[in-house]
mmCIF file of C-alpha atoms in Angstrom:
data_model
loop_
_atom_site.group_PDB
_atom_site.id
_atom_site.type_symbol
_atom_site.label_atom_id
_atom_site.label_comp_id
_atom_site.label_asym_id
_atom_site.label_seq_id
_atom_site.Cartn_x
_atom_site.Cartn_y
_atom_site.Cartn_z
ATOM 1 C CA UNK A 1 0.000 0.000 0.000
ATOM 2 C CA UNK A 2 3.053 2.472 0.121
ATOM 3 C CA UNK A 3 2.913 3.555 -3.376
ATOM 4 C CA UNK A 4 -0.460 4.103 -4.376
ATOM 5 C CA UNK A 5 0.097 7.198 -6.711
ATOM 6 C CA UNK A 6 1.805 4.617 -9.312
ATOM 7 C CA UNK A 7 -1.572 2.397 -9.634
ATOM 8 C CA UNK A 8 -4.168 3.010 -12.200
ATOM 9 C CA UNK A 9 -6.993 3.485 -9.691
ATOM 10 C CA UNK A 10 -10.759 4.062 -11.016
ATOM 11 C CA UNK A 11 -12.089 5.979 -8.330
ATOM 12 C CA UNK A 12 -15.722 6.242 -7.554
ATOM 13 C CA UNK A 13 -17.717 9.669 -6.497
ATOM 14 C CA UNK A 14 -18.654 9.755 -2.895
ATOM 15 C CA UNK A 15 -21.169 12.933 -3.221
ATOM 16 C CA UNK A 16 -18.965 14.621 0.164
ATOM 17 C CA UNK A 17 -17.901 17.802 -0.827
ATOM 18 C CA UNK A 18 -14.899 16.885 1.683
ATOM 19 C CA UNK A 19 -13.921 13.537 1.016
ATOM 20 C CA UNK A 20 -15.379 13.566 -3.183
ATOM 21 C CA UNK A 21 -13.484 10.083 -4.312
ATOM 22 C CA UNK A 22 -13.376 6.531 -2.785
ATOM 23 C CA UNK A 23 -12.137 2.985 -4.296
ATOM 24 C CA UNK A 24 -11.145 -0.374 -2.837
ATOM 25 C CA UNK A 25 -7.854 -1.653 -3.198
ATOM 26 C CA UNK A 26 -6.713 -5.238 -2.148
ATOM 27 C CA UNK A 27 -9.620 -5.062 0.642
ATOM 28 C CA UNK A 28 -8.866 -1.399 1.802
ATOM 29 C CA UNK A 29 -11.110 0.765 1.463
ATOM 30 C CA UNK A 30 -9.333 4.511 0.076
ATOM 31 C CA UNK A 31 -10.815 8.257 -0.118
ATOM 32 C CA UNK A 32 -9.275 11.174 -1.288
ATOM 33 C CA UNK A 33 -9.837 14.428 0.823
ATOM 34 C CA UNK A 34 -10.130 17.744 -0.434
ATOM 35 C CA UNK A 35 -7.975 20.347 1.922
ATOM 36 C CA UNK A 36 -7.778 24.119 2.521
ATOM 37 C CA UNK A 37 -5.470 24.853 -0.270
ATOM 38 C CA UNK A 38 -3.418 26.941 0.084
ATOM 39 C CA UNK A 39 -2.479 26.664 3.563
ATOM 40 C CA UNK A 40 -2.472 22.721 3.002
ATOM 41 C CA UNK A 41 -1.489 20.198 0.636
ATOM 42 C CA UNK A 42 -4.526 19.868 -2.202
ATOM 43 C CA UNK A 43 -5.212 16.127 -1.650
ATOM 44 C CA UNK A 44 -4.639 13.838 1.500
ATOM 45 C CA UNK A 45 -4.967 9.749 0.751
ATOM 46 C CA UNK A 46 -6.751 7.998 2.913
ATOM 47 C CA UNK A 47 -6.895 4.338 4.002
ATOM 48 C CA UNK A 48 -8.856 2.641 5.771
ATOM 49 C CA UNK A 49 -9.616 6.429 7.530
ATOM 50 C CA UNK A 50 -5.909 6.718 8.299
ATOM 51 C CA UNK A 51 -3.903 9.465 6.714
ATOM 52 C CA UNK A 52 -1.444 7.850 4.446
ATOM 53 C CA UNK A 53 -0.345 10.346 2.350
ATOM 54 C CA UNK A 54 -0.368 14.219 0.932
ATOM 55 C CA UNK A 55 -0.406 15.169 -2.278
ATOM 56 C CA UNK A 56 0.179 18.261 -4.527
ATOM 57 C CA UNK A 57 -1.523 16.929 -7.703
ATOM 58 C CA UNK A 58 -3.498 14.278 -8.950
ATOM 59 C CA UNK A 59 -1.418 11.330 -9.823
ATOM 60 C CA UNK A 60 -1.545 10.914 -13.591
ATOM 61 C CA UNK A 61 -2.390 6.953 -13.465
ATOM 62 C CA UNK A 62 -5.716 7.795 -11.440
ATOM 63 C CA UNK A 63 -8.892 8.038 -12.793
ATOM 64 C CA UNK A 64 -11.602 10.043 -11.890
ATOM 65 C CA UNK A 65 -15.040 9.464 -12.481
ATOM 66 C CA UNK A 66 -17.005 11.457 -14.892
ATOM 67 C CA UNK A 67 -19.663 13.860 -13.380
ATOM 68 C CA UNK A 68 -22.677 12.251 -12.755
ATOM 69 C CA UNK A 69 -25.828 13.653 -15.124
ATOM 70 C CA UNK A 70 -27.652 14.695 -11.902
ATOM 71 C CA UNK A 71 -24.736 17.127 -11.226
ATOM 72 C CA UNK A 72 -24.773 18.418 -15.228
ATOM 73 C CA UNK A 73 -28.029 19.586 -14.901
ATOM 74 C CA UNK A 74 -26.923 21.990 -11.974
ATOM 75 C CA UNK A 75 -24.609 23.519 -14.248
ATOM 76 C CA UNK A 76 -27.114 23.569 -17.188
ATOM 77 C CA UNK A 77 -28.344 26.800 -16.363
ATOM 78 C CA UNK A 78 -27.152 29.822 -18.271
ATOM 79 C CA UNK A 79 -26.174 32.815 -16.450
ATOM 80 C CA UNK A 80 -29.113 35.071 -16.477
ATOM 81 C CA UNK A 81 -29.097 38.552 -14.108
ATOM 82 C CA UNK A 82 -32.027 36.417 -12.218
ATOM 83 C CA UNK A 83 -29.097 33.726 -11.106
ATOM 84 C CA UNK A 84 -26.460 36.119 -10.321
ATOM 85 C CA UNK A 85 -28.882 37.742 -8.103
ATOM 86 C CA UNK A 86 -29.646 34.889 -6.723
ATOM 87 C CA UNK A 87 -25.800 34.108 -6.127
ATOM 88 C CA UNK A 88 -24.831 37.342 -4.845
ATOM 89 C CA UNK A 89 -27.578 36.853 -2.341
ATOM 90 C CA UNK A 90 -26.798 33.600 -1.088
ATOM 91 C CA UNK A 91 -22.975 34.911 -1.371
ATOM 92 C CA UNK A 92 -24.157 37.382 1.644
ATOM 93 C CA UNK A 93 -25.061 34.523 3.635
ATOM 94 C CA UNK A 94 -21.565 32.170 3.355
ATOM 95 C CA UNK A 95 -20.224 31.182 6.448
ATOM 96 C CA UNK A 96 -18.385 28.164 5.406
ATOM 97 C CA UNK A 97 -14.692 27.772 4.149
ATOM 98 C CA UNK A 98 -14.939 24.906 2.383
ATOM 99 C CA UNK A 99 -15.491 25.784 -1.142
ATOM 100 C CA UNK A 100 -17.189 21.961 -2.066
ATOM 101 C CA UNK A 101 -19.827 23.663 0.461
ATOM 102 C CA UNK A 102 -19.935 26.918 -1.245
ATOM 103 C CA UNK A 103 -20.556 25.384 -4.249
ATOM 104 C CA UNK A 104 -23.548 22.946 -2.830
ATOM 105 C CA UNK A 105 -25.109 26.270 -1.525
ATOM 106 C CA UNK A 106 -24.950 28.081 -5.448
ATOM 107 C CA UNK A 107 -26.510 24.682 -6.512
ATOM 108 C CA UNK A 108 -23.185 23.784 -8.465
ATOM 109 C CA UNK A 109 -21.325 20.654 -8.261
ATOM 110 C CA UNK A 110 -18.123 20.348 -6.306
ATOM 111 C CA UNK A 111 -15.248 22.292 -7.647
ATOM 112 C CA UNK A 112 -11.965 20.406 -8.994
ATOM 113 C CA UNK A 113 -7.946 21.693 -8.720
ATOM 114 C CA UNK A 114 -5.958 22.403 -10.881
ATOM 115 C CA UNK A 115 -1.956 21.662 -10.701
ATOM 116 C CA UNK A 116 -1.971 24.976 -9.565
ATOM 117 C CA UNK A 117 -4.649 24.791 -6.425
ATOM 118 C CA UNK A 118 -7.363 26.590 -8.781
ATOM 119 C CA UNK A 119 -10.900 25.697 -8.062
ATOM 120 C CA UNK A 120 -12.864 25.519 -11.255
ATOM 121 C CA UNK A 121 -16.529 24.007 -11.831
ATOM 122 C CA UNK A 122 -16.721 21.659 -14.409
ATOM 123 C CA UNK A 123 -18.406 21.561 -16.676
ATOM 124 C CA UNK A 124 -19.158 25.299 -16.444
ATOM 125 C CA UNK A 125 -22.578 27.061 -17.259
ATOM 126 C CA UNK A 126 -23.479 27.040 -20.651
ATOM 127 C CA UNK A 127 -22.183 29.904 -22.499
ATOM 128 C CA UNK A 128 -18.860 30.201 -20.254
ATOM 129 C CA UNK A 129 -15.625 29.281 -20.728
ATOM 130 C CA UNK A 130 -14.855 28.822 -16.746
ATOM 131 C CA UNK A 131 -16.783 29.103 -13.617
ATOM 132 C CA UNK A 132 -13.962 29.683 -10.440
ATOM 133 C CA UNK A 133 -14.198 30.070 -7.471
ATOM 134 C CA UNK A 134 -11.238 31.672 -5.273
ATOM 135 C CA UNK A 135 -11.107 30.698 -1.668
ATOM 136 C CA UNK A 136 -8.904 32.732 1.380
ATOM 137 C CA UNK A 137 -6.868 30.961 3.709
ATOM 138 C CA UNK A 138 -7.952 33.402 6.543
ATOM 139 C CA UNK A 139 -11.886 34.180 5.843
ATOM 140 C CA UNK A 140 -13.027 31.187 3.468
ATOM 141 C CA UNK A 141 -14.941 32.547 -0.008
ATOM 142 C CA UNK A 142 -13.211 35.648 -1.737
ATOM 143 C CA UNK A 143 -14.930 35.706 -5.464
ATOM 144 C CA UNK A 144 -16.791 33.882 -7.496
ATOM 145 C CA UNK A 145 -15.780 34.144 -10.939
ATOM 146 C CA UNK A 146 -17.724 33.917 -14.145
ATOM 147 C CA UNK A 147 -15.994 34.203 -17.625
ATOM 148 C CA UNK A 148 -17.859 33.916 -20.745
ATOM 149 C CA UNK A 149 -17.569 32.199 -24.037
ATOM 150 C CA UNK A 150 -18.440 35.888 -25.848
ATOM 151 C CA UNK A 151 -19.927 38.779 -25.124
ATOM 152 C CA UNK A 152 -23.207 37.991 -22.984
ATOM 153 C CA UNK A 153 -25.410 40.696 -20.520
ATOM 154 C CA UNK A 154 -25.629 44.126 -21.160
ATOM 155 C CA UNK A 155 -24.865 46.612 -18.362
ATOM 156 C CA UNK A 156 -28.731 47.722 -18.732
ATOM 157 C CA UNK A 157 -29.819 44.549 -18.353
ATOM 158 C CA UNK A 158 -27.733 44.602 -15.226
ATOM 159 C CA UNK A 159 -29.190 47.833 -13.911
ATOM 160 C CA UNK A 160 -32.364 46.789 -14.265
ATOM 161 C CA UNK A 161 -32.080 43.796 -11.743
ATOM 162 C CA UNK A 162 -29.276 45.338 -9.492
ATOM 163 C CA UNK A 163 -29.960 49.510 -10.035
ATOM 164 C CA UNK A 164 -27.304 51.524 -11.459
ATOM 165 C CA UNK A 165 -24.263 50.781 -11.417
ATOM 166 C CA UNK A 166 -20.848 52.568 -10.719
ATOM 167 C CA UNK A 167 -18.331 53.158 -13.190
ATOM 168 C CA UNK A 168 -14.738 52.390 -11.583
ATOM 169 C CA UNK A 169 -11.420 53.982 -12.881
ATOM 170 C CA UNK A 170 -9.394 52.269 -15.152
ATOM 171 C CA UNK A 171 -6.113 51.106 -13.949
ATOM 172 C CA UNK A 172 -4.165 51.487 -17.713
ATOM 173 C CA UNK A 173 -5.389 52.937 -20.715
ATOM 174 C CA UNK A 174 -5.787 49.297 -22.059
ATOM 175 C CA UNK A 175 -7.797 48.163 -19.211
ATOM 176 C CA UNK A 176 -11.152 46.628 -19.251
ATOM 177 C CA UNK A 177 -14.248 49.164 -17.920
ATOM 178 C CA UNK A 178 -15.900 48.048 -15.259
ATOM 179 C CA UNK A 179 -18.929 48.251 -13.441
ATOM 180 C CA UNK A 180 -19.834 47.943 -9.706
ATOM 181 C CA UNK A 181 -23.071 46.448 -7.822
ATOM 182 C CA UNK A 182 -23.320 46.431 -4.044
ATOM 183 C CA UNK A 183 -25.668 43.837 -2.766
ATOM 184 C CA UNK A 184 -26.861 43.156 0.448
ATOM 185 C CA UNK A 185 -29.525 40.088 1.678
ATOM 186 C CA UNK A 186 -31.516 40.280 4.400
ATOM 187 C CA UNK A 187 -30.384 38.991 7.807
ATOM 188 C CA UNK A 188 -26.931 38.323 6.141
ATOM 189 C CA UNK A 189 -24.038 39.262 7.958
ATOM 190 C CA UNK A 190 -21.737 40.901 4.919
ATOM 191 C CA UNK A 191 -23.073 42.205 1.348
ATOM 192 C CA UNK A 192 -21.608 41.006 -2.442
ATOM 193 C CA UNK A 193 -20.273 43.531 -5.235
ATOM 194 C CA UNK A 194 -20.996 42.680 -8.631
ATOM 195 C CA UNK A 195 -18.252 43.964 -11.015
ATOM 196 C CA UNK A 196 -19.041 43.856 -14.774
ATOM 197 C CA UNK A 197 -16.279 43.731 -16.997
ATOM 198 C CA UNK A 198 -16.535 45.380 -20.569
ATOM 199 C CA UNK A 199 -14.121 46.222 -23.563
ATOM 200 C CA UNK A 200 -14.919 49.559 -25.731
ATOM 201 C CA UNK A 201 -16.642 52.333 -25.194
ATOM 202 C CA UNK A 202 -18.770 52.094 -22.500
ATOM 203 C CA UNK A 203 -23.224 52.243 -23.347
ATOM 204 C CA UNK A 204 -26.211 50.779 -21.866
ATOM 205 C CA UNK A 205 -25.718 48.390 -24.757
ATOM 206 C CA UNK A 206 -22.097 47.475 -23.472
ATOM 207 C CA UNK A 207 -22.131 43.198 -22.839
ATOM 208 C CA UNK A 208 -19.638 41.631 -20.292
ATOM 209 C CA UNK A 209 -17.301 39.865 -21.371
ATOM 210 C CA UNK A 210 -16.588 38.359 -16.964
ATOM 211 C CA UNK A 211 -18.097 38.600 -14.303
ATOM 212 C CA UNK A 212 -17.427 38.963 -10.257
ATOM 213 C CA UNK A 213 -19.039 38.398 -7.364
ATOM 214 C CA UNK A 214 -16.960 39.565 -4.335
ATOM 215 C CA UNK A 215 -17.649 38.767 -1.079
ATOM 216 C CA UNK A 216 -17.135 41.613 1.153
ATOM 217 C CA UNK A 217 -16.318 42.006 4.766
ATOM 218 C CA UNK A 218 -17.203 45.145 6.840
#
């Protein structure tokens, strides 16, 4: 059992956010737990529920399941001003720093690392090219981040469901213009900013090309 990461394991999905992957090997049972990157190691073996080993990246001879299609649908949704609402909302609200919860609580499947610690959703919503999420060490959620495929809502569109926006300044002459949101939920103990982020000259007509949701801390 001391050199797992050189076996061609076909792991199963667990549906724990915490511990997403379990197999059998030779009559022991093994589970793959998700840490608090980056303050620890992405992965931690398992066997038998005894820590065997850490791990920076997912061995190349492991396989991991596909998603299931009851976890497609949840990202089959496009993004529509009604879900980021939503989102920013229930952003308010996070209290967790496990970002397999936050997911669960946007009604998206468990996120998966990259080599590089990055926490993507995959698949992501139709008509994106990536849905990440960026977790702090210190205070759990920092963004959500939504970038998509071409150029989708228009900052009306986003006025109309979140009021008018802010215009921030622009770093570099090259930089993207971007737009600002506050949102707040009741009962939630910190708010959300939406930022819109457009190319061009800036009109009501402007689409986003990414957006943010930042969760804020007073």
């Amino acid at each position: 059992m001391s050199d797992l990461t050189a076996i061609p394991i076909r792991w199963q999905r667990s549906g724990d956010g915490e511990f997403p992957y379990h197999a059998e090997v030779d009559g022991r049972v093994l589970t793959v737990r998700v840490n608090d990157f980056p303050v620890a190691p992405l992965y931690t073996l398992l066997v038998d529920g005894a820590e065997l080993a850490d791990l920076d990246d997912w061995p190349q001879v492991w396989q991991r399941p596909p998603v299931p299609s009851h976890l497609l649908d949840l990202v089959g949704r496009p993004v529509t001003t009604d879900l980021l609402r939503t989102w920013a909302r229930l952003i308010c609200g996070v209290t967790t720093e496990h970002a397999a919860e936050v997911a669960a609580l946007l009604g998206l499947p468990a996120p998966t690392q990259d080599e590089f610690g990055q926490l993507f959703v995959q698949p992501s919503p139709p008509g994106t090219t990536s849905l990440q999420i960026y977790m702090n060490a210190c205070a759990g959620l920092s963004t959500v981040e939504i970038s998509f495929a071409g150029p989708a809502l228009t900052r009306s569109e986003l006025d109309a469901c979140f009021g008018p926006s802010d215009e921030l300044p622009r770093v570099h002459w090259d930089s993207p213009r971007v737009t600002a949101h506050r949102v707040s939920a009741d009962d939630a103990p910190l708010t959300c900013t939406l930022f819109a982020y457009f190319t061009g000259v800036l009109t009501p007509s402007s689409r986003a090309n990414r957006i943010t949701l930042r969760r804020d801390h007073h």
